[in-house]
Amino acid sequence: GPLILPVLGDQLSPGLASLRGVAKDDVVLLLAEVADETRYVPHHKQKLVLVLSAMRHFADEMRGAGWRVDYRALEDAGNSGSLTGELVAAVARHGARGVRATAAGEHRVCAMQGEWAGRLPVPVEILPDDRFIVSRAAFDGWARGRKLFRMEDFYRWQRRETGILMDGDAPVGGKWNYDAENRKKPPKGTDFPVPPRFAPDDVTREVVTLVERRFADHFGTLDAFNWPVTRAQALEALDHFIAARLPWFGDYQDAMIGGQPTMFHALVSTSINLGLLDPREVIDVAVAAYERGTAPLNAVEGFVRQILGWREYVRGIYFHAGPDYVRENALGATRDLPWIYWGGDSGMACFDAAFAQTRDLAYAHHIQRLMVLGNFALLAGVDPHQLHEWFLVVYADAYEWVEAPNVIGMSQFADGGLLGSKPYAAGGAYINRMGDHCRGCRYDVKAKAGETACPFNYLYWDFLARHEERLSKNQRLWTVYDGWRRFSAARQAEIRSDAARFLATLGG
Ligand code: FAD
Ligand code: SF4
């Protein structure tokens, strides 16, 4: 019999490790839509449509390229509901002589793959997923002997290893980091390019109907669904970014403007994470734009840093830290996730804008995720595991390997500083400096106390006060704590009581 090659929903790459070096007539690709994967968290409707539609398109394309494909749709008769169940059935159905798979991206599914050898009557081979620039083994080698895992060190190591944006041993342009140039606020009247529109085809429309019917209770709306579902669309989205947004990506990468959900961001995370784009090709086209002079170095370096740096780094951390990482809670935060994460309408303009676009687009850019939605939870002392589950549900690009280090580590400091050197805590002044939400807000960003004061202001100090014993030892926070200690006792008490009053309104 043939070899069965199971292809997971985020392995939609024709060059996948398990698909290389086999004869097409000797193998059967198995793609299975299973209830377990649609429900392990109640994914945003757009994420379900994206993954199911991309799987169906990929199956069609692979068939067109001459592969034998066994496609199990969610509502096919006898669908067992689990990946293992579908694999066991496929092995029997095809009289297969073996299974060859590519390792999954997250602990839960890796554990499932680990059981296959014991569950199946045929040999099982599992190959490393080499769609990352840094292998798990290489990351572990880098991490060995290090107490601190700093992204900047990792990134410079990778620039040297790959030669990307390098001039011999030196970084192109002479500097490793252009972050200082990348914190501008777009001037009034800035023209924000509109991303290309991908009209849903028959395949996507059918999936939309399925999701509206079977997952009506899941979070999010579908009307504005616009994610690339094929490699051709993903490439079109990438080209548009390189031509129309990359030149300004650096300057405005930390900005937040009302009514501008995407600004100069790339919108490529869903496509890379699914396998429609390869991270190396995305980096290469950005570097090529620099080399032909159509994008400046601060933009291109800033973009390369996100993919060669952050994306590879968090994936390394995820596997290095192990499955218990998502339970870490170094600051002992226990508040239930506030209702505003499901309903918006908090009255905080920055929060409500980030919430509304999360609901309608399954997207928020990095600074909204980090400095609004994440920062608020950090300041309010929300249970990091509940926040982790929320982030895993609501974004179209969310997979545990990339989401968890960003939420548990970067945004909540729940890993005690494995990933970040200090918590990303900030008051309203930061949000005001980076954007224009405060002008339309019910709260006053300049006011530090009282009913109308911006909640981020007193929550920021309340957070620092709650964690004074632990965080005041952190050298990077010394001046901040000096500031807190200079407040009068009355001022400190007012901040703490404002915070308590506000937090009491949040509910679970
Ligand atoms: P751009 O801003 O244009 O960046 C370009 C690319 O760089 C992204 O597509 C992505 O592949 C990569 N990238 C940038 N920052 C990061 C990062 N911190 N970690 C990993 N890759 C990065 N990204 C996800 O893909 N899935 C998630 O579930 C996810 N959850 C996040 C949760 C929090 C709390 C935070 C702070 C960040 C999270 N990120 C996540 C990272 C980042 O916010 C998204 O990758 C980015 O917003 C996607 O939009 P874009 O393609 O327009 O990105
Ligand atoms: Fe957000 Fe505060 Fe500004 Fe309102 S005033 S938009 S709550 S930072």
XYZ file of C-alpha atoms and ligand atoms in Angstrom:
569
model
C 0.000 0.000 0.000
C 0.935 3.696 -0.155
C 2.484 5.892 2.505
C 0.003 8.192 4.218
C 1.221 11.776 4.554
C -0.989 13.629 7.016
C -0.874 17.384 6.406
C -2.057 19.550 9.295
C -4.090 22.720 8.853
C -1.038 24.949 9.325
C 1.219 22.854 7.092
C -0.112 24.098 3.768
C 3.283 24.220 2.060
C 4.037 22.158 -1.045
C 7.667 22.040 0.134
C 6.759 20.558 3.548
C 9.476 18.216 4.874
C 7.307 15.067 4.700
C 6.328 15.788 1.079
C 9.874 16.007 -0.201
C 11.606 13.050 -1.827
C 8.501 10.896 -2.252
C 6.916 9.663 -5.497
C 3.457 11.158 -5.983
C 1.947 7.821 -7.023
C 3.337 6.099 -3.925
C 1.690 8.382 -1.329
C -1.686 9.717 -0.264
C -1.943 13.152 1.321
C -4.444 13.149 4.153
C -6.087 16.433 5.060
C -8.717 16.153 7.753
C -11.042 18.786 9.151
C -11.800 17.522 12.642
C -14.089 18.758 15.382
C -11.331 18.555 18.038
C -9.241 21.131 16.220
C -12.161 23.467 15.613
C -13.080 23.442 19.290
C -9.947 23.068 21.472
C -10.549 26.739 21.977
C -13.630 28.429 20.524
C -11.784 30.152 17.674
C -12.915 33.411 16.131
C -15.183 32.658 13.156
C -12.705 34.276 10.760
C -9.941 31.979 11.942
C -12.129 28.939 11.257
C -13.072 30.187 7.805
C -9.455 31.011 7.036
C -8.036 27.632 8.033
C -10.813 25.512 6.503
C -10.911 27.476 3.261
C -7.106 27.443 2.947
C -7.065 23.661 3.561
C -9.682 23.092 0.859
C -7.860 25.307 -1.628
C -4.563 23.598 -0.846
C -6.104 20.161 -1.415
C -7.442 21.292 -4.814
C -4.080 22.731 -5.816
C -2.191 19.618 -4.788
C -4.635 17.427 -6.715
C -4.114 19.686 -9.707
C -0.363 19.159 -9.324
C -0.819 15.397 -9.536
C -0.942 14.343 -5.881
C -3.461 11.849 -4.561
C -5.390 13.637 -1.829
C -7.771 12.101 0.681
C -9.764 15.027 2.033
C -12.011 14.525 5.045
C -14.490 17.365 5.451
C -15.906 18.258 8.846
C -19.372 16.986 8.001
C -18.356 13.875 6.036
C -20.176 10.747 7.208
C -18.166 8.901 9.847
C -15.714 11.733 10.545
C -14.235 10.637 13.878
C -13.623 14.182 15.048
C -9.942 13.673 15.860
C -6.698 13.734 13.895
C -5.628 10.374 15.280
C -9.032 8.851 14.523
C -8.897 10.056 10.931
C -5.346 8.792 10.499
C -6.177 5.335 11.875
C -9.147 5.128 9.496
C -7.101 6.328 6.504
C -4.349 3.767 7.126
C -6.981 0.997 7.050
C -8.889 2.489 4.095
C -5.806 2.685 1.896
C -4.089 -0.463 3.177
C -1.146 1.828 3.904
C 2.341 0.534 4.613
C 3.406 3.491 6.727
C 2.877 7.079 7.854
C 5.235 9.994 7.286
C 4.444 13.287 8.938
C 5.968 16.664 9.688
C 6.148 17.591 13.374
C 3.282 19.757 14.601
C 3.817 23.318 15.795
C 2.407 22.964 19.282
C 2.863 20.702 22.288
C -0.717 19.434 22.283
C -0.535 18.103 18.723
C 3.084 16.941 19.096
C 1.919 14.759 21.994
C -0.814 13.359 19.749
C 1.754 12.586 17.061
C 3.895 10.899 19.688
C 1.099 8.385 20.282
C 0.691 7.464 16.633
C 3.444 4.834 16.635
C 1.632 2.962 19.424
C -1.812 3.356 17.886
C -1.063 2.340 14.313
C -0.185 -1.080 12.906
C 2.406 0.448 10.538
C 5.679 2.359 10.991
C 5.432 6.088 11.674
C 8.113 8.596 10.753
C 7.960 12.190 12.022
C 10.283 14.749 10.473
C 11.248 18.116 11.937
C 9.368 21.088 10.508
C 12.065 22.995 8.649
C 9.881 25.911 7.580
C 11.626 27.927 10.276
C 14.996 29.564 9.820
C 16.241 28.353 13.206
C 15.734 24.678 14.019
C 14.688 23.621 17.498
C 18.106 22.008 17.982
C 19.921 25.184 16.909
C 17.840 27.264 19.304
C 18.540 24.895 22.171
C 22.238 25.136 21.336
C 22.043 28.920 21.510
C 20.060 28.812 24.759
C 22.353 26.326 26.487
C 24.377 27.984 29.206
C 22.521 31.294 28.936
C 20.686 32.658 31.940
C 18.889 35.333 29.980
C 17.326 34.798 26.595
C 17.397 38.227 25.025
C 15.830 38.736 21.629
C 18.505 41.247 20.615
C 21.304 38.685 21.174
C 19.368 35.997 19.352
C 18.672 38.320 16.460
C 22.289 39.457 16.008
C 23.384 35.826 16.122
C 20.912 35.052 13.340
C 21.919 38.048 11.242
C 25.498 36.739 11.359
C 24.456 33.125 10.732
C 22.297 33.932 7.717
C 24.204 36.910 6.342
C 20.884 38.773 5.971
C 21.519 42.557 5.827
C 25.176 41.959 6.585
C 28.279 43.582 5.163
C 30.870 40.992 6.062
C 30.855 40.931 9.874
C 29.093 44.271 10.215
C 25.413 45.059 9.909
C 24.493 46.889 6.705
C 24.356 50.605 7.494
C 26.600 50.175 10.540
C 23.840 49.787 13.129
C 21.958 46.738 14.409
C 18.969 48.631 15.577
C 16.919 51.518 14.167
C 14.158 51.399 16.770
C 14.852 54.986 17.808
C 13.789 56.140 14.315
C 10.746 53.885 14.368
C 8.555 55.598 16.916
C 6.935 58.363 14.917
C 3.311 59.326 14.950
C 1.828 59.716 11.444
C 1.137 63.397 10.691
C -2.456 64.528 10.124
C -3.636 63.758 6.602
C -1.341 60.738 6.173
C -2.558 58.576 3.322
C -2.923 55.016 4.587
C -2.882 52.559 1.655
C -5.896 50.257 1.498
C -4.867 46.562 1.488
C -5.962 44.517 -1.547
C -9.415 42.979 -1.427
C -9.809 39.212 -1.777
C -13.408 38.505 -2.716
C -14.583 35.173 -1.302
C -14.873 32.491 -3.992
C -17.269 29.509 -3.956
C -15.023 27.483 -1.677
C -14.796 30.268 0.899
C -18.511 31.023 0.659
C -19.326 27.406 1.385
C -17.070 27.451 4.441
C -18.660 30.715 5.605
C -22.069 29.024 5.507
C -20.703 26.045 7.412
C -19.130 28.208 10.100
C -22.204 30.421 10.490
C -24.284 27.297 10.988
C -22.039 25.097 13.140
C -20.123 27.736 15.078
C -22.750 30.409 15.489
C -21.828 30.728 19.179
C -18.173 31.562 18.451
C -16.771 35.067 18.851
C -16.439 37.474 15.934
C -18.094 38.601 12.741
C -17.460 37.387 9.173
C -18.696 40.271 7.000
C -15.265 41.826 6.574
C -13.406 38.546 6.016
C -10.442 39.384 3.757
C -7.618 36.931 4.499
C -5.609 35.359 1.686
C -6.678 31.703 1.422
C -4.278 30.621 -1.330
C -0.590 31.069 -1.940
C -1.373 33.259 -4.975
C -3.427 35.614 -2.807
C -0.782 35.582 -0.083
C 1.839 36.614 -2.645
C -0.412 39.405 -3.896
C -0.823 40.665 -0.331
C 2.938 40.509 0.182
C 3.652 42.402 -3.073
C 1.208 45.087 -2.061
C 2.893 45.472 1.290
C 6.360 45.718 -0.223
C 5.261 48.348 -2.739
C 2.763 50.415 -0.776
C 3.516 50.076 2.943
C 7.024 48.783 3.635
C 8.696 52.173 2.979
C 6.844 53.621 6.005
C 6.655 50.432 8.066
C 9.551 51.478 10.267
C 8.567 55.076 10.920
C 5.056 54.263 12.102
C 5.336 50.708 13.396
C 4.444 51.694 16.954
C 1.626 54.112 16.108
C -2.108 53.698 16.737
C -4.583 55.723 14.720
C -8.367 55.579 15.059
C -10.164 54.152 12.011
C -6.859 52.741 10.677
C -6.716 49.126 11.753
C -3.790 48.109 9.553
C -1.777 51.288 8.853
C 1.614 50.258 7.418
C 1.653 46.725 8.794
C 2.320 43.759 6.536
C -0.728 41.551 7.205
C 1.365 38.477 6.497
C 1.249 36.617 9.818
C -1.781 34.475 8.876
C -0.141 33.438 5.599
C 3.265 32.619 7.078
C 1.745 30.749 9.992
C -0.421 28.603 7.688
C 2.507 27.847 5.376
C 1.240 29.828 2.390
C 4.358 31.996 2.595
C 7.825 31.030 3.727
C 9.466 33.365 6.262
C 12.728 33.379 4.310
C 11.022 34.480 1.074
C 9.223 37.270 2.917
C 12.541 38.511 4.302
C 14.194 38.223 0.891
C 11.652 40.396 -0.901
C 11.929 43.065 1.794
C 15.730 43.069 1.574
C 15.470 43.244 -2.228
C 13.327 46.391 -1.871
C 16.104 47.959 0.197
C 18.721 46.930 -2.328
C 16.838 48.467 -5.238
C 16.277 51.594 -3.222
C 12.488 51.476 -2.877
C 12.456 51.107 0.923
C 14.777 52.683 3.503
C 16.977 50.712 5.853
C 15.111 51.607 9.049
C 11.950 50.067 7.560
C 13.586 46.979 6.131
C 15.712 46.276 9.195
C 12.641 46.825 11.404
C 10.682 44.330 9.342
C 13.461 41.736 9.162
C 13.808 42.043 12.954
C 10.142 41.048 13.350
C 10.491 37.868 11.312
C 14.111 36.745 11.630
C 14.178 38.062 15.184
C 10.893 37.949 17.039
C 9.076 35.246 15.128
C 11.951 32.764 15.230
C 12.836 33.700 18.788
C 9.363 33.126 20.260
C 9.118 29.789 18.490
C 12.429 28.754 20.045
C 11.300 29.912 23.493
C 8.006 28.033 23.147
C 9.636 24.654 22.624
C 12.517 25.346 24.964
C 10.193 26.328 27.830
C 7.941 23.279 27.472
C 4.214 22.639 27.830
C 3.859 24.124 31.332
C 4.860 27.573 30.126
C 1.219 28.524 29.504
C 0.498 27.988 33.239
C 3.200 30.344 34.472
C 2.053 33.183 36.673
C 5.103 34.846 38.185
C 3.183 37.892 39.408
C 0.398 35.816 40.948
C -2.365 37.544 38.975
C -5.796 36.054 39.622
C -8.469 38.433 38.322
C -10.961 36.808 35.961
C -10.770 38.148 32.419
C -12.979 41.260 32.474
C -16.171 41.305 30.394
C -14.830 44.170 28.288
C -12.630 41.622 26.441
C -15.797 40.001 25.102
C -18.071 43.000 24.819
C -15.978 46.122 24.380
C -17.832 49.233 25.481
C -15.360 49.983 28.240
C -15.484 53.714 27.571
C -11.712 53.663 27.028
C -11.438 54.727 23.379
C -8.115 52.969 22.762
C -9.398 49.704 24.214
C -12.753 49.792 22.471
C -11.125 50.480 19.089
C -8.763 47.539 19.531
C -11.649 45.355 20.676
C -13.953 46.293 17.786
C -11.386 45.567 15.127
C -10.477 42.303 16.844
C -14.134 41.288 16.630
C -14.604 42.467 13.036
C -11.220 41.637 11.479
C -9.675 39.013 13.805
C -6.704 41.380 13.651
C -5.082 44.023 15.771
C -1.569 45.213 15.186
C 1.279 44.632 17.540
C 1.062 47.797 19.596
C -2.661 47.350 20.182
C -2.093 43.780 21.343
C 0.858 44.735 23.528
C 0.261 48.241 24.813
C -3.551 48.335 24.998
C -5.099 44.868 25.358
C -2.084 43.211 26.995
C -1.001 46.221 29.052
C -4.499 46.699 30.449
C -4.657 43.062 31.613
C -1.199 43.340 33.160
C -2.124 46.500 35.073
C -5.465 45.044 36.160
C -3.832 41.817 37.377
C -5.721 39.457 35.058
C -5.002 35.719 35.295
C -2.451 35.235 32.486
C -3.821 31.836 31.527
C -7.278 33.279 30.874
C -5.719 36.056 28.823
C -3.652 33.477 26.919
C -6.820 31.590 25.999
C -8.469 34.814 24.874
C -5.552 35.704 22.592
C -5.599 32.188 21.180
C -9.295 32.547 20.346
C -9.568 36.001 18.863
C -6.793 36.420 16.265
C -6.724 34.828 12.823
C -2.960 34.322 13.165
C -3.082 32.740 16.629
C -1.280 29.451 17.203
C -0.017 28.560 20.619
C 3.681 28.485 19.663
C 3.635 32.168 18.704
C 0.802 33.446 20.870
C 1.910 32.034 24.246
C 5.413 33.541 24.442
C 3.960 36.873 23.335
C 1.188 36.807 25.926
C 2.645 34.898 28.876
C 6.166 36.237 28.379
C 6.297 39.545 26.575
C 2.985 41.045 27.564
C 2.259 39.658 31.059
C 5.756 39.032 32.455
C 4.218 35.815 33.789
C 7.422 33.898 33.018
C 9.259 36.086 35.509
C 11.513 37.684 32.916
C 12.651 34.744 30.780
C 11.618 36.671 27.685
C 11.542 40.336 28.664
C 13.789 42.315 30.960
C 10.882 44.267 32.439
C 7.093 44.255 32.211
C 5.577 46.202 29.313
C 3.540 48.368 31.677
C 2.574 51.863 30.605
C 0.172 54.623 31.553
C -2.018 56.741 29.293
C 0.838 59.052 28.292
C 2.393 56.298 26.186
C -0.873 55.599 24.365
C -1.410 59.316 23.839
C 2.087 59.799 22.464
C 1.703 56.949 19.956
C -1.764 57.731 18.673
C -4.902 59.815 18.483
C -7.420 57.837 20.539
C -7.251 60.062 23.596
C -8.807 63.011 21.773
C -12.067 61.097 21.346
C -12.073 59.420 24.751
C -14.466 59.950 27.612
C -11.464 59.886 29.951
C -8.842 62.586 30.381
C -5.370 61.300 29.651
C -3.752 64.232 31.442
C -5.684 63.663 34.674
C -3.967 61.348 37.136
C -6.740 60.814 39.657
C -10.496 61.059 40.061
C -13.527 59.729 38.166
C -12.568 61.213 34.801
C -8.864 60.378 34.879
C -7.547 57.915 32.314
C -7.707 54.496 34.015
C -4.328 53.498 32.573
C -2.779 56.258 34.706
C -3.787 55.153 38.175
C -3.768 51.447 37.228
C -0.138 51.840 36.178
C 0.911 53.144 39.584
C -1.335 50.696 41.380
C 0.340 47.845 39.493
C 3.791 49.081 40.457
C 2.728 49.545 44.061
C 1.257 46.022 44.239
C 4.510 44.531 42.985
C 6.936 46.899 44.659
C 8.757 44.196 46.556
C 9.599 42.206 43.445
C 9.849 44.809 40.712
C 11.671 47.574 42.559
C 14.752 45.315 42.554
C 14.784 45.531 38.760
C 17.367 48.114 37.810
C 15.365 49.194 34.770
C 12.544 50.249 37.111
C 14.549 52.133 39.723
C 13.726 55.613 38.460
C 10.058 54.681 38.123
C 9.955 53.542 41.747
C 11.784 56.701 42.799
C 8.898 58.564 41.215
C 6.332 56.522 43.142
C 8.118 57.064 46.434
C 8.188 60.807 45.885
C 4.380 60.912 45.806
C 2.825 62.022 49.089
C 1.065 59.386 51.168
C -2.243 61.090 50.333
C -1.528 60.945 46.610
C -0.554 57.282 46.847
C -3.727 56.496 48.755
C -5.835 58.329 46.171
C -4.269 56.346 43.318
C -4.873 53.079 45.121
C -8.478 53.894 45.884
C -9.174 55.088 42.318
C -7.753 51.821 41.073
C -9.825 49.754 43.507
C -12.990 51.615 42.531
C -12.338 51.111 38.826
C -11.290 47.463 39.113
C -14.490 46.697 41.006
C -16.466 47.631 37.879
C -14.721 45.079 35.680
C -16.390 41.884 36.830
C -15.523 38.449 35.401
P 3.722 43.238 11.122
O 3.654 44.210 12.226
O 3.686 43.784 9.769
O 5.034 42.340 11.329
C 5.539 41.509 10.300
C 5.636 40.074 10.747
O 6.577 39.901 11.776
C 4.361 39.454 11.277
O 3.541 39.016 10.237
C 4.888 38.310 12.102
O 5.102 37.171 11.301
C 6.223 38.817 12.595
N 6.134 39.303 13.990
C 6.111 40.582 14.409
N 6.115 40.647 15.750
C 6.132 39.380 16.191
C 6.135 38.797 17.481
N 6.143 39.538 18.607
N 6.134 37.457 17.557
C 6.138 36.695 16.447
N 6.127 37.188 15.207
C 6.137 38.525 15.081
N 1.641 36.912 16.143
C 1.106 35.819 15.572
O 1.468 35.468 14.449
N 0.180 35.069 16.229
C -0.262 35.402 17.472
O -1.109 34.696 18.037
C 0.264 36.564 18.090
N -0.154 36.945 19.335
C 0.372 38.065 19.908
C -0.038 38.428 21.191
C 0.491 39.546 21.829
C 0.060 39.917 23.213
C 1.469 40.306 21.149
C 2.072 41.496 21.812
C 1.872 39.954 19.876
C 1.353 38.837 19.234
N 1.769 38.449 17.946
C 1.238 37.312 17.380
C 2.839 39.191 17.235
C 2.355 40.325 16.311
O 1.513 41.186 17.013
C 1.671 39.789 15.068
O 2.506 38.858 14.435
C 1.379 40.906 14.082
O 0.582 41.887 14.676
C 0.732 40.347 12.827
O 0.362 41.348 11.937
P 1.225 41.760 10.660
O 1.450 40.582 9.791
O 0.540 42.926 10.038
O 2.590 42.129 11.344
Fe -6.996 55.164 26.311
Fe -6.699 56.724 28.482
Fe -6.325 57.734 26.054
Fe -8.787 57.072 26.862
S -7.492 58.665 27.739
S -7.865 56.636 24.861
S -8.353 55.270 28.116
S -5.108 56.138 27.034
